[in-house]
Tab-separated table of C-alpha atoms and ligand atoms in Angstrom:
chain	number	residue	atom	x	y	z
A	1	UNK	CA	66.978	3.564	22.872
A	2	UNK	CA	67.945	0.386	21.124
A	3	UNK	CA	67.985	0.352	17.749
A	4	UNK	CA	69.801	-1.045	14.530
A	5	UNK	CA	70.080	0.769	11.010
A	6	UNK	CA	71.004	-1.471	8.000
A	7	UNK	CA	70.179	-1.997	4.330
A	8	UNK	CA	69.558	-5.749	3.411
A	9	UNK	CA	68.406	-8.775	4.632
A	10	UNK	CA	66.410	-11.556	4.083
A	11	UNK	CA	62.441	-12.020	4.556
A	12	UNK	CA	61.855	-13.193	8.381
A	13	UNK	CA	60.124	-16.076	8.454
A	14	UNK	CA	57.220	-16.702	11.213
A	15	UNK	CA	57.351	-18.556	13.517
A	16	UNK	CA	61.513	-19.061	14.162
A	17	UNK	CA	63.456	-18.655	16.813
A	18	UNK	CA	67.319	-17.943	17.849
A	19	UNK	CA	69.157	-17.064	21.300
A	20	UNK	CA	65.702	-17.565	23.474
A	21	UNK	CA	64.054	-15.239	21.180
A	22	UNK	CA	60.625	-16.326	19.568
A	23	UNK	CA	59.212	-14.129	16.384
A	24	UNK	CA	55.381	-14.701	16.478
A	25	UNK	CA	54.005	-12.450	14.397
A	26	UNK	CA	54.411	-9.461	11.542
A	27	UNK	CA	51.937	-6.922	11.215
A	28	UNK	CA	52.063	-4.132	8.323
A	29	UNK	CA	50.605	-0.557	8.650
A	30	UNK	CA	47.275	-0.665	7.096
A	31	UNK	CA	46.294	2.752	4.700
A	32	UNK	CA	49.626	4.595	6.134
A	33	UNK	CA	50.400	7.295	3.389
A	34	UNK	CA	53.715	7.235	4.821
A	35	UNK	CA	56.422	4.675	4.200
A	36	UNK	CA	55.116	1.676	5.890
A	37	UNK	CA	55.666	0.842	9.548
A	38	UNK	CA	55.498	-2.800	10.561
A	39	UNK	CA	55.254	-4.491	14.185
A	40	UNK	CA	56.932	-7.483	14.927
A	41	UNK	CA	55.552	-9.328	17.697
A	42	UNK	CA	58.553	-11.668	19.760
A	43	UNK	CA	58.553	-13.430	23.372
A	44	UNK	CA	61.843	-13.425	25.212
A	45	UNK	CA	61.709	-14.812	28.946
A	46	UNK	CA	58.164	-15.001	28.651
A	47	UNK	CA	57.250	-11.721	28.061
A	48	UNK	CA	55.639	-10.753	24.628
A	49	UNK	CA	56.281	-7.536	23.073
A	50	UNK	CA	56.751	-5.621	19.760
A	51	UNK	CA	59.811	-4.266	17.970
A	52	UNK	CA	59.126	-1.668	15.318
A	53	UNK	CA	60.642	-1.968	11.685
A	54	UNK	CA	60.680	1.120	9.499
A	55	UNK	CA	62.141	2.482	6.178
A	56	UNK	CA	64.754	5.320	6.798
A	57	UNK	CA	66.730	7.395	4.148
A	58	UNK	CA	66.862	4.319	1.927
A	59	UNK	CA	67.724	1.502	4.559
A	60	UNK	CA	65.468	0.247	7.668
A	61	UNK	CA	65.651	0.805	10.866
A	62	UNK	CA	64.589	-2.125	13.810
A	63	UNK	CA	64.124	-0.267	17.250
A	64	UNK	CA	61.641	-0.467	20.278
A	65	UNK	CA	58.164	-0.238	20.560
A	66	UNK	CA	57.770	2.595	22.813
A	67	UNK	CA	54.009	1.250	24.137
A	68	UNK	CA	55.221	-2.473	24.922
A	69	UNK	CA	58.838	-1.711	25.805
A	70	UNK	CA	59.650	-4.139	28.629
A	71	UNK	CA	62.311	-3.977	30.852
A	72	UNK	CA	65.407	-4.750	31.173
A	73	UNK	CA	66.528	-3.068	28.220
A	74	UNK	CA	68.454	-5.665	27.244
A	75	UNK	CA	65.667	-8.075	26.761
A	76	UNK	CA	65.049	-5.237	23.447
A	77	UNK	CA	68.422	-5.420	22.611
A	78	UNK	CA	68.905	-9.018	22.184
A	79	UNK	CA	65.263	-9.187	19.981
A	80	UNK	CA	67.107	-6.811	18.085
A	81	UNK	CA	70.118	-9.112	17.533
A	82	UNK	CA	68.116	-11.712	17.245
A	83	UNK	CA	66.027	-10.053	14.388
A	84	UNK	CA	69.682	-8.962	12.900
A	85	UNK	CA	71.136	-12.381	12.814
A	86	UNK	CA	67.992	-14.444	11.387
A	87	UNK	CA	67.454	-12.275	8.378
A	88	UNK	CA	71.578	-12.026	8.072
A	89	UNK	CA	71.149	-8.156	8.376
A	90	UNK	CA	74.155	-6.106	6.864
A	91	UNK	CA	74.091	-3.473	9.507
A	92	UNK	CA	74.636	0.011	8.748
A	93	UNK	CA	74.642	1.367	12.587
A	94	UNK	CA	74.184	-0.413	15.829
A	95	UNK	CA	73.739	0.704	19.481
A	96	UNK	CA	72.491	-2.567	20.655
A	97	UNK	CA	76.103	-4.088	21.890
A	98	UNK	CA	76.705	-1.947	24.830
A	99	UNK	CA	76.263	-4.075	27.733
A	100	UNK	CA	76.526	-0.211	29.986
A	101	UNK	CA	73.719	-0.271	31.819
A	102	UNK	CA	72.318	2.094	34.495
A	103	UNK	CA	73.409	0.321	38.209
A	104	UNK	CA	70.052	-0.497	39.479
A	105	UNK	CA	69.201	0.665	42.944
A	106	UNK	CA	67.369	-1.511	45.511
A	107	UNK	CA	63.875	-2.017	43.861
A	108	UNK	CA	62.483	-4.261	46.466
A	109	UNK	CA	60.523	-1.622	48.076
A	110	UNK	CA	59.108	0.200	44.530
A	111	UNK	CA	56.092	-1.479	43.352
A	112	UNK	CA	53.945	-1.037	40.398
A	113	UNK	CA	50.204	0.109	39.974
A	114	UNK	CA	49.342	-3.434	38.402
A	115	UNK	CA	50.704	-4.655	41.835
A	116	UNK	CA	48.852	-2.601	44.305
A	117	UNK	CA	45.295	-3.440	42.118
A	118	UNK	CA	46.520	-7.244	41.972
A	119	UNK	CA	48.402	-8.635	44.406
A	120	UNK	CA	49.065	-6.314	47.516
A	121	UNK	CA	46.962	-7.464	50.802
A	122	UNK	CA	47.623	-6.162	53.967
A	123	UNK	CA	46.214	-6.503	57.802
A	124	UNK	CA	48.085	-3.178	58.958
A	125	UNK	CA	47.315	0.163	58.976
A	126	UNK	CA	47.806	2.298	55.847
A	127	UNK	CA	49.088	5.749	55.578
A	128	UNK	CA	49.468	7.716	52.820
A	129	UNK	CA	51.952	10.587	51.772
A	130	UNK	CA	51.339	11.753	48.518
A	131	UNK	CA	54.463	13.867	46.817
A	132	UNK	CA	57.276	12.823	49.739
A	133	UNK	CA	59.935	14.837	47.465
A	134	UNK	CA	63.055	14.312	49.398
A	135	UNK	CA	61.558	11.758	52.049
A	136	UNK	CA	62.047	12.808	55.321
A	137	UNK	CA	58.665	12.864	56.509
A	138	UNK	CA	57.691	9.493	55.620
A	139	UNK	CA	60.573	8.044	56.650
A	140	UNK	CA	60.115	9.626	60.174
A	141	UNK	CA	56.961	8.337	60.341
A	142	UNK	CA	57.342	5.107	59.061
A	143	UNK	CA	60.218	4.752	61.779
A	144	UNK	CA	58.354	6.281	64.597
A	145	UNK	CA	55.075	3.486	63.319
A	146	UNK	CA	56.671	0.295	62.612
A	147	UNK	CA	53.113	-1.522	62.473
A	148	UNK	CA	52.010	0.739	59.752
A	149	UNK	CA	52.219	0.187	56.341
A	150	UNK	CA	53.035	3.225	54.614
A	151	UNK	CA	52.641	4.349	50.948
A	152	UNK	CA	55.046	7.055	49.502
A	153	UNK	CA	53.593	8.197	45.794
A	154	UNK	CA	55.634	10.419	43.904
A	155	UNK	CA	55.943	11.232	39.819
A	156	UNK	CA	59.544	12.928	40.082
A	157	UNK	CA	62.169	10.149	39.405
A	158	UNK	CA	65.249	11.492	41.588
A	159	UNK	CA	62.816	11.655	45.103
A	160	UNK	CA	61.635	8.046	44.196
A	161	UNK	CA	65.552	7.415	43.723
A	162	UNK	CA	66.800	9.120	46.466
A	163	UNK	CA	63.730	7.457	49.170
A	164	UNK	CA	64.352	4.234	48.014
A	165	UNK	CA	67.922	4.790	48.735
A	166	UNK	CA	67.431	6.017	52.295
A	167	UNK	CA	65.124	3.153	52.645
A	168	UNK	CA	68.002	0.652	52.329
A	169	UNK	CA	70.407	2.785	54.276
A	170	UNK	CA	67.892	2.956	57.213
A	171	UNK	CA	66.352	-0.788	56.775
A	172	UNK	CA	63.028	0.521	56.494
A	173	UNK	CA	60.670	-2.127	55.378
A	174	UNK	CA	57.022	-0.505	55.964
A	175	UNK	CA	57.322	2.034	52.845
A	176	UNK	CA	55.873	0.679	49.532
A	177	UNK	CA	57.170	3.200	46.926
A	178	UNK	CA	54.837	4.162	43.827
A	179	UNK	CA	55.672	6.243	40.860
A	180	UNK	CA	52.062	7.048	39.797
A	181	UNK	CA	49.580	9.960	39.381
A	182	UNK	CA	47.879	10.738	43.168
A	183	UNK	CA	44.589	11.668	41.962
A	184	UNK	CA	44.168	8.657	40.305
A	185	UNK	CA	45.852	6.512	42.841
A	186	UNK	CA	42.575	6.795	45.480
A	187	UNK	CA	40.663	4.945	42.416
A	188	UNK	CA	42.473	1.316	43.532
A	189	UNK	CA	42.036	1.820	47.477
A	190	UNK	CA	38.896	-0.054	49.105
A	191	UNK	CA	36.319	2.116	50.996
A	192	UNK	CA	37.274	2.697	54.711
A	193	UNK	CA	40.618	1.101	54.705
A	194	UNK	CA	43.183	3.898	55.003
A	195	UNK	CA	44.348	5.633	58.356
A	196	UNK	CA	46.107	8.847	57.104
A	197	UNK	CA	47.099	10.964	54.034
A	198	UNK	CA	49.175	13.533	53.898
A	199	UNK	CA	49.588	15.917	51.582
A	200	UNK	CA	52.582	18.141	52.594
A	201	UNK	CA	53.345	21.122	50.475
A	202	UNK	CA	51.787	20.411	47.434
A	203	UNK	CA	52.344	22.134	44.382
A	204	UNK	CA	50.285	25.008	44.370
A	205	UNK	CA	49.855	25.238	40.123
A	206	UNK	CA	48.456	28.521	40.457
A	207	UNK	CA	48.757	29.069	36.895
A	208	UNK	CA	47.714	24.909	36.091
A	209	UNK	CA	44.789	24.691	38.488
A	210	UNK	CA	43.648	21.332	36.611
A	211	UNK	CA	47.206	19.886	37.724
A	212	UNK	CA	46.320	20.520	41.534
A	213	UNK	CA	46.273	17.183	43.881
A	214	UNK	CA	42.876	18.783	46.106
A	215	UNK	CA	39.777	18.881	43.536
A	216	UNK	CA	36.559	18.149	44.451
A	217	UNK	CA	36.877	14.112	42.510
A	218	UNK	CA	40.240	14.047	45.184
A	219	UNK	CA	38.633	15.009	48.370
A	220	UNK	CA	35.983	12.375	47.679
A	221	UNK	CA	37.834	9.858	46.655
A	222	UNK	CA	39.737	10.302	49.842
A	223	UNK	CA	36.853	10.871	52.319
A	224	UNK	CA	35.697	7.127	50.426
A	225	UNK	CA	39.134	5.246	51.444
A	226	UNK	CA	39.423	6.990	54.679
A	227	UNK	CA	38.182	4.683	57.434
A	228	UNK	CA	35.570	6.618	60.303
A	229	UNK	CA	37.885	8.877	62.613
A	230	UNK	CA	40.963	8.877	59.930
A	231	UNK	CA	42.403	12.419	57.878
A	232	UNK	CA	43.011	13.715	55.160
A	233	UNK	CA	45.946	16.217	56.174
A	234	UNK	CA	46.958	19.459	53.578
A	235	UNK	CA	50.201	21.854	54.709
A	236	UNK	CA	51.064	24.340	52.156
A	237	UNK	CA	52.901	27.566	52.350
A	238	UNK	CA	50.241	29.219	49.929
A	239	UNK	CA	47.721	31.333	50.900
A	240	UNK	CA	46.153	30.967	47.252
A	241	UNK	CA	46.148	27.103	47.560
A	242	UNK	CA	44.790	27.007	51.032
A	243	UNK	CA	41.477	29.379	49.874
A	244	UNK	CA	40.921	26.991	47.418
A	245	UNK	CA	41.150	23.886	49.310
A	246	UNK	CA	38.717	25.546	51.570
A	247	UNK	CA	36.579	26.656	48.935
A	248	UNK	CA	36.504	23.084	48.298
A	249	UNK	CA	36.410	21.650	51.262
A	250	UNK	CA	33.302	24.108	52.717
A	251	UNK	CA	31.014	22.749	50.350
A	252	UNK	CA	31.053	19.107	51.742
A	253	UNK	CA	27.899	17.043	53.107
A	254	UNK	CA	30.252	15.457	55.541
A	255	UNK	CA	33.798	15.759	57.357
A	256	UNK	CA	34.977	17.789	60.370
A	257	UNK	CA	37.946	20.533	59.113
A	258	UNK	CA	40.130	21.297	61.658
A	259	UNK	CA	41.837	24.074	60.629
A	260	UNK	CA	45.725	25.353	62.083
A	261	UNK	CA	48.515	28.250	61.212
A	262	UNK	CA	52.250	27.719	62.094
A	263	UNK	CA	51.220	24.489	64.110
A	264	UNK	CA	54.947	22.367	64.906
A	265	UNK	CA	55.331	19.257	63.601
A	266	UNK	CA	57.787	16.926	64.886
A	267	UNK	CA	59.542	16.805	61.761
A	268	UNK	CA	60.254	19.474	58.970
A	269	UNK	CA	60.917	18.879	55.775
A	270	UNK	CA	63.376	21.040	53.362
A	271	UNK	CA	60.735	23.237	51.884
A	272	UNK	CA	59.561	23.929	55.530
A	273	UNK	CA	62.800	24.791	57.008
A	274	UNK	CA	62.986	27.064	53.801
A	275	UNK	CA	59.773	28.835	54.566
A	276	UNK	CA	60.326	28.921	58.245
A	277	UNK	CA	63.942	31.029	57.589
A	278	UNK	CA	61.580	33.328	55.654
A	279	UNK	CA	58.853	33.873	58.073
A	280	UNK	CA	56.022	32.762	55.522
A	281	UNK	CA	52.457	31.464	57.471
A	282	UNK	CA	52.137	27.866	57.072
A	283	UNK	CA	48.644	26.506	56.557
A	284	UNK	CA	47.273	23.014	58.027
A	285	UNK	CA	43.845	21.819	56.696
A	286	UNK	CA	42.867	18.432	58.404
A	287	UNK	CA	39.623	16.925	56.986
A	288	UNK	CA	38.332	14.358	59.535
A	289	UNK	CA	36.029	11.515	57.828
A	290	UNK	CA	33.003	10.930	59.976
A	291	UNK	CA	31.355	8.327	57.772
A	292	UNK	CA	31.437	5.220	56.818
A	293	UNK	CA	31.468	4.716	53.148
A	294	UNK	CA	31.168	1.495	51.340
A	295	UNK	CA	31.066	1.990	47.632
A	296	UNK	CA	32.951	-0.523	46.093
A	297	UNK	CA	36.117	-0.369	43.748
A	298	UNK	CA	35.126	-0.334	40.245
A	299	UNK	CA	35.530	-4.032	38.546
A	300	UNK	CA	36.040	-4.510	35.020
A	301	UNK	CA	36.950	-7.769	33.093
A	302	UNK	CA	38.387	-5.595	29.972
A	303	UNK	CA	36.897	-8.339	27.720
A	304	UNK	CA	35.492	-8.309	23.847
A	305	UNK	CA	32.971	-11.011	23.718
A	306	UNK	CA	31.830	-10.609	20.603
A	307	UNK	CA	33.706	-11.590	17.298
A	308	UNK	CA	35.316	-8.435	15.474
A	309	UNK	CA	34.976	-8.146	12.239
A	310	UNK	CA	38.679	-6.656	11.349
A	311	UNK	CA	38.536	-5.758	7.310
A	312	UNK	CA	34.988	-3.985	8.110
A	313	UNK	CA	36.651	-2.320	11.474
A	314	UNK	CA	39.705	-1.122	9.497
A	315	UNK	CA	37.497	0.936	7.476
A	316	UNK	CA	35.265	2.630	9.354
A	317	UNK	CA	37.576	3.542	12.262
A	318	UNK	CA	38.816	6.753	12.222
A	319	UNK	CA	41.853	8.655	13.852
A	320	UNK	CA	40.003	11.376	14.805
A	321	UNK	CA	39.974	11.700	18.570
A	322	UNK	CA	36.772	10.956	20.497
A	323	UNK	CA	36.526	13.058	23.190
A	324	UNK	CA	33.713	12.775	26.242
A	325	UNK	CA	33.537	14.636	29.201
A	326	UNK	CA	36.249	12.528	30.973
A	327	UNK	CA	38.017	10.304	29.119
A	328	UNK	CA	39.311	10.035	25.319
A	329	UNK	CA	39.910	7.941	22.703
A	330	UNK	CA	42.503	8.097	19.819
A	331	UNK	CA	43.251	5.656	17.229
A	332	UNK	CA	46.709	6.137	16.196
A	333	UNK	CA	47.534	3.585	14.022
A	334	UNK	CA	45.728	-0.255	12.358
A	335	UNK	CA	48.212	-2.425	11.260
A	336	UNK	CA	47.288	-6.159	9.026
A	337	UNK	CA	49.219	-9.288	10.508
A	338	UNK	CA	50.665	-10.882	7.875
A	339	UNK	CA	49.318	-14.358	6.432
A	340	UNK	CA	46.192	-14.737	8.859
A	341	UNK	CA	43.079	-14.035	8.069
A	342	UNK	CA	40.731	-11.211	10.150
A	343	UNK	CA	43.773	-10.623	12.427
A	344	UNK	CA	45.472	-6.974	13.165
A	345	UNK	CA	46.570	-4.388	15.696
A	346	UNK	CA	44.673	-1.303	16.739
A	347	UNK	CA	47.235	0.633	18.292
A	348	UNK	CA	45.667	3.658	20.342
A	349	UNK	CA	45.499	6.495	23.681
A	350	UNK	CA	42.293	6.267	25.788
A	351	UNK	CA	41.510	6.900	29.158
A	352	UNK	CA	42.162	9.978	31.611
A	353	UNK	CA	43.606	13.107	30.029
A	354	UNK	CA	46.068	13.477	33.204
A	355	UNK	CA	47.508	9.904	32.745
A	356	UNK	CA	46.389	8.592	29.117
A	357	UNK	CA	47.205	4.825	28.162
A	358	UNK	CA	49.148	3.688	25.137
A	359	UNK	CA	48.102	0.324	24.316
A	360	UNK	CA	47.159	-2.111	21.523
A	361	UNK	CA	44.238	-3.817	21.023
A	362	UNK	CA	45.352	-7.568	19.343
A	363	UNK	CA	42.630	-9.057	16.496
A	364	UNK	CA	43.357	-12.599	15.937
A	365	UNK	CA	41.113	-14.397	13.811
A	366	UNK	CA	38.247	-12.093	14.863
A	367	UNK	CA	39.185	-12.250	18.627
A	368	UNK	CA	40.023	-9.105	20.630
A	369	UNK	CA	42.168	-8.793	23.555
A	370	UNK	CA	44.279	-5.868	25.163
A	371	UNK	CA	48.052	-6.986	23.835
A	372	UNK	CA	50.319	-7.584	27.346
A	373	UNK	CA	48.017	-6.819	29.932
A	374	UNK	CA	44.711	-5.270	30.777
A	375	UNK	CA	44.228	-2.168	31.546
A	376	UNK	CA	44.500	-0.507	35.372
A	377	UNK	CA	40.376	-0.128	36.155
A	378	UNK	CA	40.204	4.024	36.473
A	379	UNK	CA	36.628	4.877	35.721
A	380	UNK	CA	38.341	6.784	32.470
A	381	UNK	CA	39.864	3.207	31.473
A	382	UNK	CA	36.413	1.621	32.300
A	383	UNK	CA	34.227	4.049	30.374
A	384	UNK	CA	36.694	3.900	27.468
A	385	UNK	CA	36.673	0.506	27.390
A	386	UNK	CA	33.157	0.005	26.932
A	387	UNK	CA	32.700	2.665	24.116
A	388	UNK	CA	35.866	1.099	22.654
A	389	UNK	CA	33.970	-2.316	22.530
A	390	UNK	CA	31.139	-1.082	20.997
A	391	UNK	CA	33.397	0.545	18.177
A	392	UNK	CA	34.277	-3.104	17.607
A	393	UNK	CA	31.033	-4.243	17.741
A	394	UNK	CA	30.295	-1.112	15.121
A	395	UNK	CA	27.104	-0.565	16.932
B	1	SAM	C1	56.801	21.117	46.650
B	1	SAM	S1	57.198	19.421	46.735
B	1	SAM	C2	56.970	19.025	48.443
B	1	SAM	C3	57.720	17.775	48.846
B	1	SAM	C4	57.519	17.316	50.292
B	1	SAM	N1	56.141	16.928	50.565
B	1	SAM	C5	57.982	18.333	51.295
B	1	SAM	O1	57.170	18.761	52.115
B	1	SAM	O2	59.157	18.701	51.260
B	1	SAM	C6	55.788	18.691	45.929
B	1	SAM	C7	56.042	17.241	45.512
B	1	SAM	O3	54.843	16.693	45.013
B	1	SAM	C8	55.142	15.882	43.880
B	1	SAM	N2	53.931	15.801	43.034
B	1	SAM	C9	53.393	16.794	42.278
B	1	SAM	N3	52.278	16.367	41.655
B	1	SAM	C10	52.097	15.074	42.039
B	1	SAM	C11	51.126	14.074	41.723
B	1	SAM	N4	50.109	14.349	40.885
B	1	SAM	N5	51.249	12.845	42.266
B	1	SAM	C12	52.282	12.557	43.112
B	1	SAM	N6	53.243	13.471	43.458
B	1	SAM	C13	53.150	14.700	42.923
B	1	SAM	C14	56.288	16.609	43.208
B	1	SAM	O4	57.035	15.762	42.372
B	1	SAM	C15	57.076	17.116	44.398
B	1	SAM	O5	58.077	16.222	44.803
């Protein structure tokens, strides 16, 4: 990542600006019994985010900030420059003049968690496939139903790649890509609004059970989203994974289970035509939703109302990790902005242990707000949230 290693310069001054680049703030690691770390704040094309200076083998060292890291990576490289130039750096080692970037591919289709809780509306059907891998069911599907809007959720970078690739190729346009965690996904979706999800081949994590899509939270969730008459559709290969799933699914107050071996689908994907050559059973679990369900999404204005009181917070806060049945907290680092008064970062991890968040919590003259945006609203975010408020409230 971007960084520049040199041994002199001058003392940045706050507020300046150079090449589109504003410096806003400086904030120094408070109590660090290491060399000290400082975050400096900066806004280039309207975004705001933090570079990180720190001492290294006798010089210092200006790089990213891993948790506010915006992208294009070039947006970091010219703060960087920026930085350089204003404080006439005499640079030891830079990496931040390579214009080589990665080609992007077609990102029209590959949208954001912020965007599916924010912005996305639709009047169309939804289907869901949760862990497409190489694509080829989905994309049958979403040719065969044009009126559909489909969602393809994946966590492995080169099957998002390769989809969104085949989605060009093909001039697909009812896929909406999303590179997130699938049991936490069901969290954004309104009650009774989905059609179908399918859940082909799952990993079966027979030695990770906690990492398993089906849990008893998942087939909730999903029975919640699924409108009356829509399924919930498991295929695996495993004999291990389909007990459990019926463990699961056996001990439900509602939903029909339809249960099939070897059925034919009208398309097979790779791992299928792999188990097919070697004669393995395939298993089909299809949960039918008989009810309509009409708890709503979980709402949460990630405010502080109150005032903070920073110099008091700073020294009762510990790094010590709070840890509740589900969801965590962990303060990893307080650092002082320079020349203001009752102003600081909190820099922590909070929320799910499957998917934690890395954020920082801004203090400006006793005011608290999430730095960049708000949290997503899991119910880990939300319940972390409101014991993280009444930390700065020290109740
Ligand atoms: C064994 S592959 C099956 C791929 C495809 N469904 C098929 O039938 O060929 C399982 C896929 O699920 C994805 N996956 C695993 N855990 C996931 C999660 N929590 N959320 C979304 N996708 C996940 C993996 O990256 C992998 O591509």
């Amino acid at each position: 990542m971007p960084h520049i290693v040199f041994n002199q310069n001058n003392h940045l001054n706050i507020p300046s600006n150079i090449d589109g680049v504003s410096f806003d703030f400086i904030a120094k690691s408070y109590n660090s019994k290491k060399s000290s770390e400082y975050k400096i704040a900066v806004t280039k094309n309207n975004h705001q985010f933090l570079l990180t200076k720190k001492n290294k083998n006798d010089a210092n060292m200006i790089k990213y900030d891993k948790t506010t890291r915006i992208s294009p990576v070039s947006c970091i490289k010219d703060a960087i420059n920026a930085y350089a130039k204003l404080t006439n750096a005499n640079i030891l080692f830079t990496n931040t003049n390579n214009i080589n970037q990665k080609i992007n591919i077609d990102e029209k289709y590959l949208k954001n968690i912020e965007y599916i809780v924010n912005e996305f509306e639709t009047n169309k059907e939804i289907q869901i496939e949760i862990g497409f891998g190489s694509g080829k069911h989905i994309l049958y599907q979403a040719k065969q139903n044009k009126d559909v809007q489909f969602f393809g959720l994946e966590i492995h970078t080169p099957s998002i790649e390769q989809l969104l690739k085949q989605i060009k190729i093909q001039n697909i346009t009812n896929i909406i890509v999303i590179n997130y965690d699938a049991r936490l996904f069901m969290e954004f979706m309104k009650s009774n609004s989905v059609d179908n999800i399918f859940v082909h081949f799952p990993v079966p994590w027979d030695k990770k059970p906690h990492r398993r899509i089906y849990s008893s939270e998942f087939i909730n969730e999903a029975l919640r989203v699924l409108k009356k008459d829509a399924t919930l559709e498991l295929r695996t290969d495993s004999r291990k994974y389909f007990d459990y799933c019926m463990s699961l699914l056996s001990n439900l107050n509602s939903g029909k289970i339809i249960i099939d071996i070897n059925k034919d689908l009208e398309i097979i994907s790779k791992y299928e035509k792999r188990w097919r050559k070697q004669e393995k059973t395939i298993y089909d679990i299809v949960l039918k939703c008989q009810e309509e369900d009409d708890v709503p999404i979980q709402k949460c204005s990630f405010n502080f109302e109150n005032e903070v009181d920073f110099d008091n917070i700073k020294k009762i806060i510990t790094n010590k990790a709070i840890v509740k049945e589900d969801y965590f907290i962990h303060i990893e680092n307080i650092f002082d902005i320079e020349n203001e008064v009752n102003s600081g970062l909190i820099q922590l991890t909070f929320g799910n242990f499957n998917r934690p968040l890395n954020k920082y919590i801004i203090i400006n003259n006793g005011k608290a707000s999430y730095f960049q945006d708000k949290p997503i609203p899991t119910s880990s975010n939300i319940k972390a949230h409101k014991y993280l408020t009444k930390i700065l409230n020290n109740d």
